[in-house]
Coordinates of C-alpha atoms and ligand atoms in Angstrom, one line a residue:
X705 CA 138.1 110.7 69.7
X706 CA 139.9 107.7 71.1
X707 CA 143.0 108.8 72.9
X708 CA 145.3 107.9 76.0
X709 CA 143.8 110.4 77.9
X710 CA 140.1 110.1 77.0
X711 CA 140.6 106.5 77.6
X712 CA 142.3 107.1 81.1
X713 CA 139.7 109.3 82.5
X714 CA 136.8 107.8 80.2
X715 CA 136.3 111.2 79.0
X716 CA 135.1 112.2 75.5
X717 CA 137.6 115.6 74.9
X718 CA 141.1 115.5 76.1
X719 CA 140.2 118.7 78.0
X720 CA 140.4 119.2 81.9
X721 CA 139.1 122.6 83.2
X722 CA 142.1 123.6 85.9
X723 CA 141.0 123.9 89.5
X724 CA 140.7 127.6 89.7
X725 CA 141.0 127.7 93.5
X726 CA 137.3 129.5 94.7
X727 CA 136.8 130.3 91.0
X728 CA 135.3 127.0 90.4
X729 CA 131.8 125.5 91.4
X730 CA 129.4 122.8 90.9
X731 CA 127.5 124.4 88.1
X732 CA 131.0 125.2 86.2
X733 CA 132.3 121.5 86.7
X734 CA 129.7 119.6 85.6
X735 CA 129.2 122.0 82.8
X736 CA 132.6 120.9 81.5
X737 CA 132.0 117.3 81.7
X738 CA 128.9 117.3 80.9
X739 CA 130.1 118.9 77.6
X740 CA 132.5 116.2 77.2
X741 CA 135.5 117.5 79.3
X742 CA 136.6 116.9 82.6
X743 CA 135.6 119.7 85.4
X744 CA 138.0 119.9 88.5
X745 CA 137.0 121.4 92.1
X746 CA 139.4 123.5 93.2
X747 CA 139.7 124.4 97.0
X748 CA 136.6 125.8 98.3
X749 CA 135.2 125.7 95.2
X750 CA 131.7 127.2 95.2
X751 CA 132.2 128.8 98.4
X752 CA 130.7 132.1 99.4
X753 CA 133.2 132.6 102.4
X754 CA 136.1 131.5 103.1
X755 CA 136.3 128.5 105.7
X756 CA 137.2 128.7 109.4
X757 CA 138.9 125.5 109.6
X758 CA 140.1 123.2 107.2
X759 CA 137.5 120.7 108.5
X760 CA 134.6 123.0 107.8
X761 CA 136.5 123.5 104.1
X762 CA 136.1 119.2 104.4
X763 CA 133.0 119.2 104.6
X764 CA 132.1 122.1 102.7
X765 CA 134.3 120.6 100.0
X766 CA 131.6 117.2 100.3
X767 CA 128.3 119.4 99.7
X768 CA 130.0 120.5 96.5
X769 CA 131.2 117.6 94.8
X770 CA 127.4 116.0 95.9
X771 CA 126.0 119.1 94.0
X772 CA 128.1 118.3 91.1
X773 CA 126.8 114.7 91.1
X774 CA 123.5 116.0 90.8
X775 CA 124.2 118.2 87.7
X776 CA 126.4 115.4 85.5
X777 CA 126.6 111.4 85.5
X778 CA 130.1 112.3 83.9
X779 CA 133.4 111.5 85.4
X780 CA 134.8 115.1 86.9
X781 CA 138.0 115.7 89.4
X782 CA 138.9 117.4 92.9
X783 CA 141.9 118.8 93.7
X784 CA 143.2 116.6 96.7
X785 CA 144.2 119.0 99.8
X786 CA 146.9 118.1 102.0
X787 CA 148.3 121.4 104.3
X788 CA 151.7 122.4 104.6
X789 CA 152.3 120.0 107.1
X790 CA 150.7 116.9 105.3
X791 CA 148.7 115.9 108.5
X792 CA 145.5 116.6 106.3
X793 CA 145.7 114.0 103.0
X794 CA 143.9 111.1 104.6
X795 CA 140.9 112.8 105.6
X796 CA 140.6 114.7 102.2
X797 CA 141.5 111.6 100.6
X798 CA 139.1 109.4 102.1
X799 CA 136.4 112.0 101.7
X800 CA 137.1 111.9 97.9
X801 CA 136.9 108.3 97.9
X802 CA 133.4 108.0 99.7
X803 CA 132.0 110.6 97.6
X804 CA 133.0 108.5 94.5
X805 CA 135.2 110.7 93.1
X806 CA 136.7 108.8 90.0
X807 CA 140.0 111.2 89.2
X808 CA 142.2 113.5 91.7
X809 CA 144.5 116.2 90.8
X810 CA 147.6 116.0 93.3
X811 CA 149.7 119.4 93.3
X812 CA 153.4 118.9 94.4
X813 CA 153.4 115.9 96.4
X814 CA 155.3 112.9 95.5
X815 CA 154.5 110.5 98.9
X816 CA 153.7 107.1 98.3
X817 CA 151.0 106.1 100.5
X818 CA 148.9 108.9 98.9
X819 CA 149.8 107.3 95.5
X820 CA 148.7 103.8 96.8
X821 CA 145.7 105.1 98.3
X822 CA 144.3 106.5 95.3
X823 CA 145.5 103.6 92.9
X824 CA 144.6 100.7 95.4
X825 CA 140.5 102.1 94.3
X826 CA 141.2 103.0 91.1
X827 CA 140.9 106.6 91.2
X828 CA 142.7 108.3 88.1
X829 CA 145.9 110.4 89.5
X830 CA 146.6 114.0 88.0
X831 CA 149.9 114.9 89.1
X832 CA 151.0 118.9 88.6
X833 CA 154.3 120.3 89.9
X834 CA 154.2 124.3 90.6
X835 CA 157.3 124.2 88.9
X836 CA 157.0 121.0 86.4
X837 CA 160.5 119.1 86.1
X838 CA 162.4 115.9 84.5
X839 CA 163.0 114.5 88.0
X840 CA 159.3 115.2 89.7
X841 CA 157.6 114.2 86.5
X842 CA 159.3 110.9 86.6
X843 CA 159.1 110.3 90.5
X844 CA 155.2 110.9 89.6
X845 CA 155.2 108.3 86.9
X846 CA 157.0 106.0 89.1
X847 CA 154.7 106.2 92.3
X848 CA 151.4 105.7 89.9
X849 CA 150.8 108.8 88.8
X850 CA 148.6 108.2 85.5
X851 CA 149.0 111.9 84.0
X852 CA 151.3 114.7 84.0
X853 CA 150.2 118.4 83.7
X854 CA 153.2 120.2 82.3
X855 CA 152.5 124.1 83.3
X856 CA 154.4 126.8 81.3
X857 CA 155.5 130.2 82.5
X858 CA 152.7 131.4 80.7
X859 CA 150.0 130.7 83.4
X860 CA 147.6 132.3 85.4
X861 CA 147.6 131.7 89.1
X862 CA 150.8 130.8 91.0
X863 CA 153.7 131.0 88.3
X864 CA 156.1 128.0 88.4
X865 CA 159.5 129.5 90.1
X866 CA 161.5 128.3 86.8
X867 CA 161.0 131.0 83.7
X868 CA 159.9 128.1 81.1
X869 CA 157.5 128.3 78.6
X870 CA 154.9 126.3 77.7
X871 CA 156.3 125.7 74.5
X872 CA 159.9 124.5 76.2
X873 CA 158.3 122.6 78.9
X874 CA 155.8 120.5 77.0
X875 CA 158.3 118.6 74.9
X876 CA 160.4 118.4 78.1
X877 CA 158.2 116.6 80.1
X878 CA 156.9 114.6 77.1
X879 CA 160.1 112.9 76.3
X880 CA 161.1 112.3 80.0
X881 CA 157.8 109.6 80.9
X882 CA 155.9 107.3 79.5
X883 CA 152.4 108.0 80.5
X884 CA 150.5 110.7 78.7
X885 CA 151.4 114.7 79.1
X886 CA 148.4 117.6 79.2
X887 CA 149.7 121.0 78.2
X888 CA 148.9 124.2 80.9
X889 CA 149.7 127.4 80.3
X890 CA 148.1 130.1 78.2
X891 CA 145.9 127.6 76.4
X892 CA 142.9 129.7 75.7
X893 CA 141.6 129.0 71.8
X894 CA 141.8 126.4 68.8
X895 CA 145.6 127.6 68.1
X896 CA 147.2 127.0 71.3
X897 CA 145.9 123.3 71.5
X898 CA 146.8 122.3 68.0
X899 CA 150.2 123.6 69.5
X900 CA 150.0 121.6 72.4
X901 CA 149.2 118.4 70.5
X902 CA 152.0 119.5 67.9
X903 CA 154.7 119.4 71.1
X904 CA 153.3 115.9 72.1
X905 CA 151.0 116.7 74.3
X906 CA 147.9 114.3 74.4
X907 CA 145.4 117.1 76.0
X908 CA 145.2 120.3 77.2
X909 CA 144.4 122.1 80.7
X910 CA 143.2 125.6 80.1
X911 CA 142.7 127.8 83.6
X912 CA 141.8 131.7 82.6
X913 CA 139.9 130.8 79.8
X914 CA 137.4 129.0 82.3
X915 CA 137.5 132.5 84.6
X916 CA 135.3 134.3 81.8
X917 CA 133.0 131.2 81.7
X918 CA 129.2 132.2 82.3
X919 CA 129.0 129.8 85.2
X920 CA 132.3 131.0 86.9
X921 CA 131.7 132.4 90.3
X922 CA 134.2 135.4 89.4
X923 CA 132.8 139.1 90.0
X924 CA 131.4 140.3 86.2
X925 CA 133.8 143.0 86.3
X926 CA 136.5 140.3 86.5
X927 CA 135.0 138.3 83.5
X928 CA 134.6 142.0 81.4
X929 CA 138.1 143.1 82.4
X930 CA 139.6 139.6 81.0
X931 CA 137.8 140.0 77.8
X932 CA 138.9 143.8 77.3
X933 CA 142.7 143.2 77.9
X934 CA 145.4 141.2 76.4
X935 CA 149.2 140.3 77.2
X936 CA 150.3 143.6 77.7
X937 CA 147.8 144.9 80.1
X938 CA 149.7 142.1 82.7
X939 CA 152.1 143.5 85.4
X940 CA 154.4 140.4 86.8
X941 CA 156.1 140.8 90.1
X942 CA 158.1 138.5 92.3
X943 CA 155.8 136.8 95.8
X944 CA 155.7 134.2 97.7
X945 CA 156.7 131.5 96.4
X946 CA 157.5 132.7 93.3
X947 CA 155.4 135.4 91.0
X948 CA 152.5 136.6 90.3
X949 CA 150.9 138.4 87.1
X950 CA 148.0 140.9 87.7
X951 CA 145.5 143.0 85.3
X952 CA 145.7 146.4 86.2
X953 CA 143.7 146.9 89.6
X954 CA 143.9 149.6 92.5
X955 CA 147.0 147.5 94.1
X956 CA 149.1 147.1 90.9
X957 CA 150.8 150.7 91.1
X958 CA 152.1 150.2 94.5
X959 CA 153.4 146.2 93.7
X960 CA 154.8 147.6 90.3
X961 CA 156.9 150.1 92.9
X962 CA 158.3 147.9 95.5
X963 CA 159.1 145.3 92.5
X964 CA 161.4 147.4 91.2
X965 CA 162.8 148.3 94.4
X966 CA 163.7 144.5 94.4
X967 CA 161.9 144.0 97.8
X968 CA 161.4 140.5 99.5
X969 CA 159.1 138.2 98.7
X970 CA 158.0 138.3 101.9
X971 CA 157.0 141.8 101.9
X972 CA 155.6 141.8 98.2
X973 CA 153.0 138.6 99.4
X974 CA 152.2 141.2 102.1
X975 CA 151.4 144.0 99.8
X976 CA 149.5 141.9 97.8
X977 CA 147.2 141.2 100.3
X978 CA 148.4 137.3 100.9
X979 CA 146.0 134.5 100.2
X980 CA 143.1 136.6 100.4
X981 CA 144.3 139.0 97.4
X982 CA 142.2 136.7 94.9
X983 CA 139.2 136.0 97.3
X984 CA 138.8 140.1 97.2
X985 CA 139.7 141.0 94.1
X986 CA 138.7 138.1 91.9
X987 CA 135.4 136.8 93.9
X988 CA 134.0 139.9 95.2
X989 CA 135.1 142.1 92.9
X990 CA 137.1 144.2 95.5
X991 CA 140.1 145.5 92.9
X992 CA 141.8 148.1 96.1
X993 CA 142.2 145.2 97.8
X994 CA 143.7 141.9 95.6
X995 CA 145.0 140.9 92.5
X996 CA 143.3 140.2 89.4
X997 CA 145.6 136.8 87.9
X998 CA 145.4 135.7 84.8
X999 CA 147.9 133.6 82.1
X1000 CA 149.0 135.3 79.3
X1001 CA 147.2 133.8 76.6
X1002 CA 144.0 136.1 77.5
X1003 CA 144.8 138.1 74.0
X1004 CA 142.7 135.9 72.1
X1005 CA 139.6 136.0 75.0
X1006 CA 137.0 137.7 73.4
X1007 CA 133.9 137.0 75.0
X1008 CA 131.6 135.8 78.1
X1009 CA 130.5 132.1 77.1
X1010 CA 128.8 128.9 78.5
X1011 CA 131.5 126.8 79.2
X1012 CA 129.9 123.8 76.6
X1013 CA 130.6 126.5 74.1
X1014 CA 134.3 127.0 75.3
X1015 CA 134.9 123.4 75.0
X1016 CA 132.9 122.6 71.6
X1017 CA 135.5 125.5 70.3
X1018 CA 138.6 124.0 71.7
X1019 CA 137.7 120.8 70.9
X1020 CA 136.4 121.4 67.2
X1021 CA 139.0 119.5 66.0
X1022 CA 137.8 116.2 67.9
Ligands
FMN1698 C1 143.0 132.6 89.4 C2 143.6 131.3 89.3 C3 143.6 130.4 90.4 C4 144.2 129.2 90.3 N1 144.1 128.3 91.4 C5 144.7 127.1 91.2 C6 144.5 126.1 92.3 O1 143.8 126.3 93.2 N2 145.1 124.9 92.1 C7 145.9 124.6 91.0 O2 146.4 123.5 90.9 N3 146.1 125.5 90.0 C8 145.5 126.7 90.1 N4 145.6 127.6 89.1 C9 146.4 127.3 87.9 C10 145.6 126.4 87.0 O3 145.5 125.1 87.5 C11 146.3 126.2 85.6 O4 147.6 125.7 85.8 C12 146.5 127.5 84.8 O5 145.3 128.3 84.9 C13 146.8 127.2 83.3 O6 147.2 128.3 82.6 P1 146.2 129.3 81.9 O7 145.6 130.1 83.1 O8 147.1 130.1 81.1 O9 145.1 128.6 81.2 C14 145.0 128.9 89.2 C15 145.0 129.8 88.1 C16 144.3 131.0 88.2 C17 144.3 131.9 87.0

């Protein structure tokens, strides 16, 4: 299939694996692309504790991306890491570019020099807003950006702070740029990306599909839990910096409580055990002591599968 985005990131599938944060590896990437999509190392992907420093997550972040060239000769992205304070681009982007990375995904930030970096060596730019919009999606466009990821309310992970759905903000975002749009957001069978294509998207980016893949690092009793529950089963509450959604796990009572209380975001991220809620409860399997997050299009997940065989079905079409 000859498309913009195939051609852009000289793919075969118009179908990126989203950066799952630890809940992504070597072996899960380059399963991806070497099935015709394009895999994406999230941060500290493949890790088996969390980093120290954010130097040792550098160069823990280099061994992984090395393993990954070992398993594919296919074209596969990283997710470029910058801190809150942006002092940490450079070193994460010239690790990327030394390692040969050929496409990045940049989350949030619209600063130019990190645009002309990547564009000055030809490195394919995956721009996705936490909260999509008409004026970031164009600012990305303008600074080089060569794709836009258009996330709906409907996805797992860190919920955009604007309740739109994926079927609102596809269409959006497609008729505000010029370069192609990839649909995110609850994207987890052959139905939801004939929809996304229908909307004017020109690819799709599926996240919790990828979580019940047989090479994701997850705990098995995250991947079983995923395939056993649907829509329903998720409890959304307000954190830091927006919301969250959870399957039912030892912690979901008590954040179902203080939600309704209407208590501060502050205090909820607390309750939910901060950044380590989905290292716990996701990687380890620890459910008293995290969240389990998912998208809501997890209905229609009904089984454990390679990931080639998650892509050959999503991309049956092709
Ligand atoms: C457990 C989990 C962790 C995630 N971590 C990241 C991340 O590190 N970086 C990122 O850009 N997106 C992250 N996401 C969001 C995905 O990139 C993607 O937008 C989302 O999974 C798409 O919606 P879906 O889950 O309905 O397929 C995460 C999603 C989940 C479910």
């Amino acid at each position: 299939m000859n498309s913009r985005v195939t051609k852009i990131l000289n793919i075969r599938y118009p179908l990126i694996q989203a950066p799952l944060y630890f809940l992504t590896n070597a072996e899960l990437v380059a399963a991806v692309s070497n099935a015709g999509g394009l895999g994406t190392l999230g941060p500290h992907a493949g890790q088996k504790s969390l980093p120290g420093s954010r130097y040792v997550a550098l160069d823990r972040m280099r061994e992984e991306i090395r393993k990954v060239k070992k398993l594919t000769n296919n074209p596969f992205a990283a997710t470029l890491i910058n801190g809150p304070d942006m002092s940490f681009w450079q070193p994460t982007a010239e690790m990327l570019a030394e390692e040969g990375v050929e496409v990045v995904l940049i989350n949030e930030v619209l600063t130019p020099e990190i645009y002309d970096f990547f564009k000055s060596r030809s490195i394919k730019i995956l721009y996705r807003a936490l909260t999509p919009s008409i004026a970031n999606s164009k600012e990305a466009e303008r600074l080089g950006a060569d794709i836009i990821i258009a996330t709906g309310f409907d996805e797992g992970g860190t919920v955009p702070s604007r309740v739109i759905g994926t079927f609102s903000i596809v269409p959006m975002i497609v008729d505000s740029v010029s370069i192609p749009v990839i649909a995110a957001g609850g994207i987890s069978d052959i139905r939801g990306v004939r929809a996304a294509l229908a909307l004017g998207a020109e690819g799709v980016f599926a996240g919790s599909l990828f979580l019940t893949a047989v090479e994701n690092p997850a705990a098995d009793k995250v991947k079983r839990l995923i395939v056993d529950s649907t829509a329903e089963d998720l409890l959304l509450f307000r954190t830091l910096p927006a919301y969250y959604r959870t399957l039912p796990t030892g912690l979901s009572p008590k954040l179902a409580e203080l939600d309704s209380q209407d208590t501060d975001r502050e205090t909820m991220f607390k309750a939910m055990n901060g950044y380590h809620s989905l290292w716990q409860a996701m990687r380890l399997g620890n459910f008293d002591q995290g969240v389990v997050s998912t998208g809501t299009g997890i209905s229609v997940i009904k089984s454990i599968r390679p990931a080639a065989e998650i892509v050959a079905d999503l991309m049956q079409d092709f």
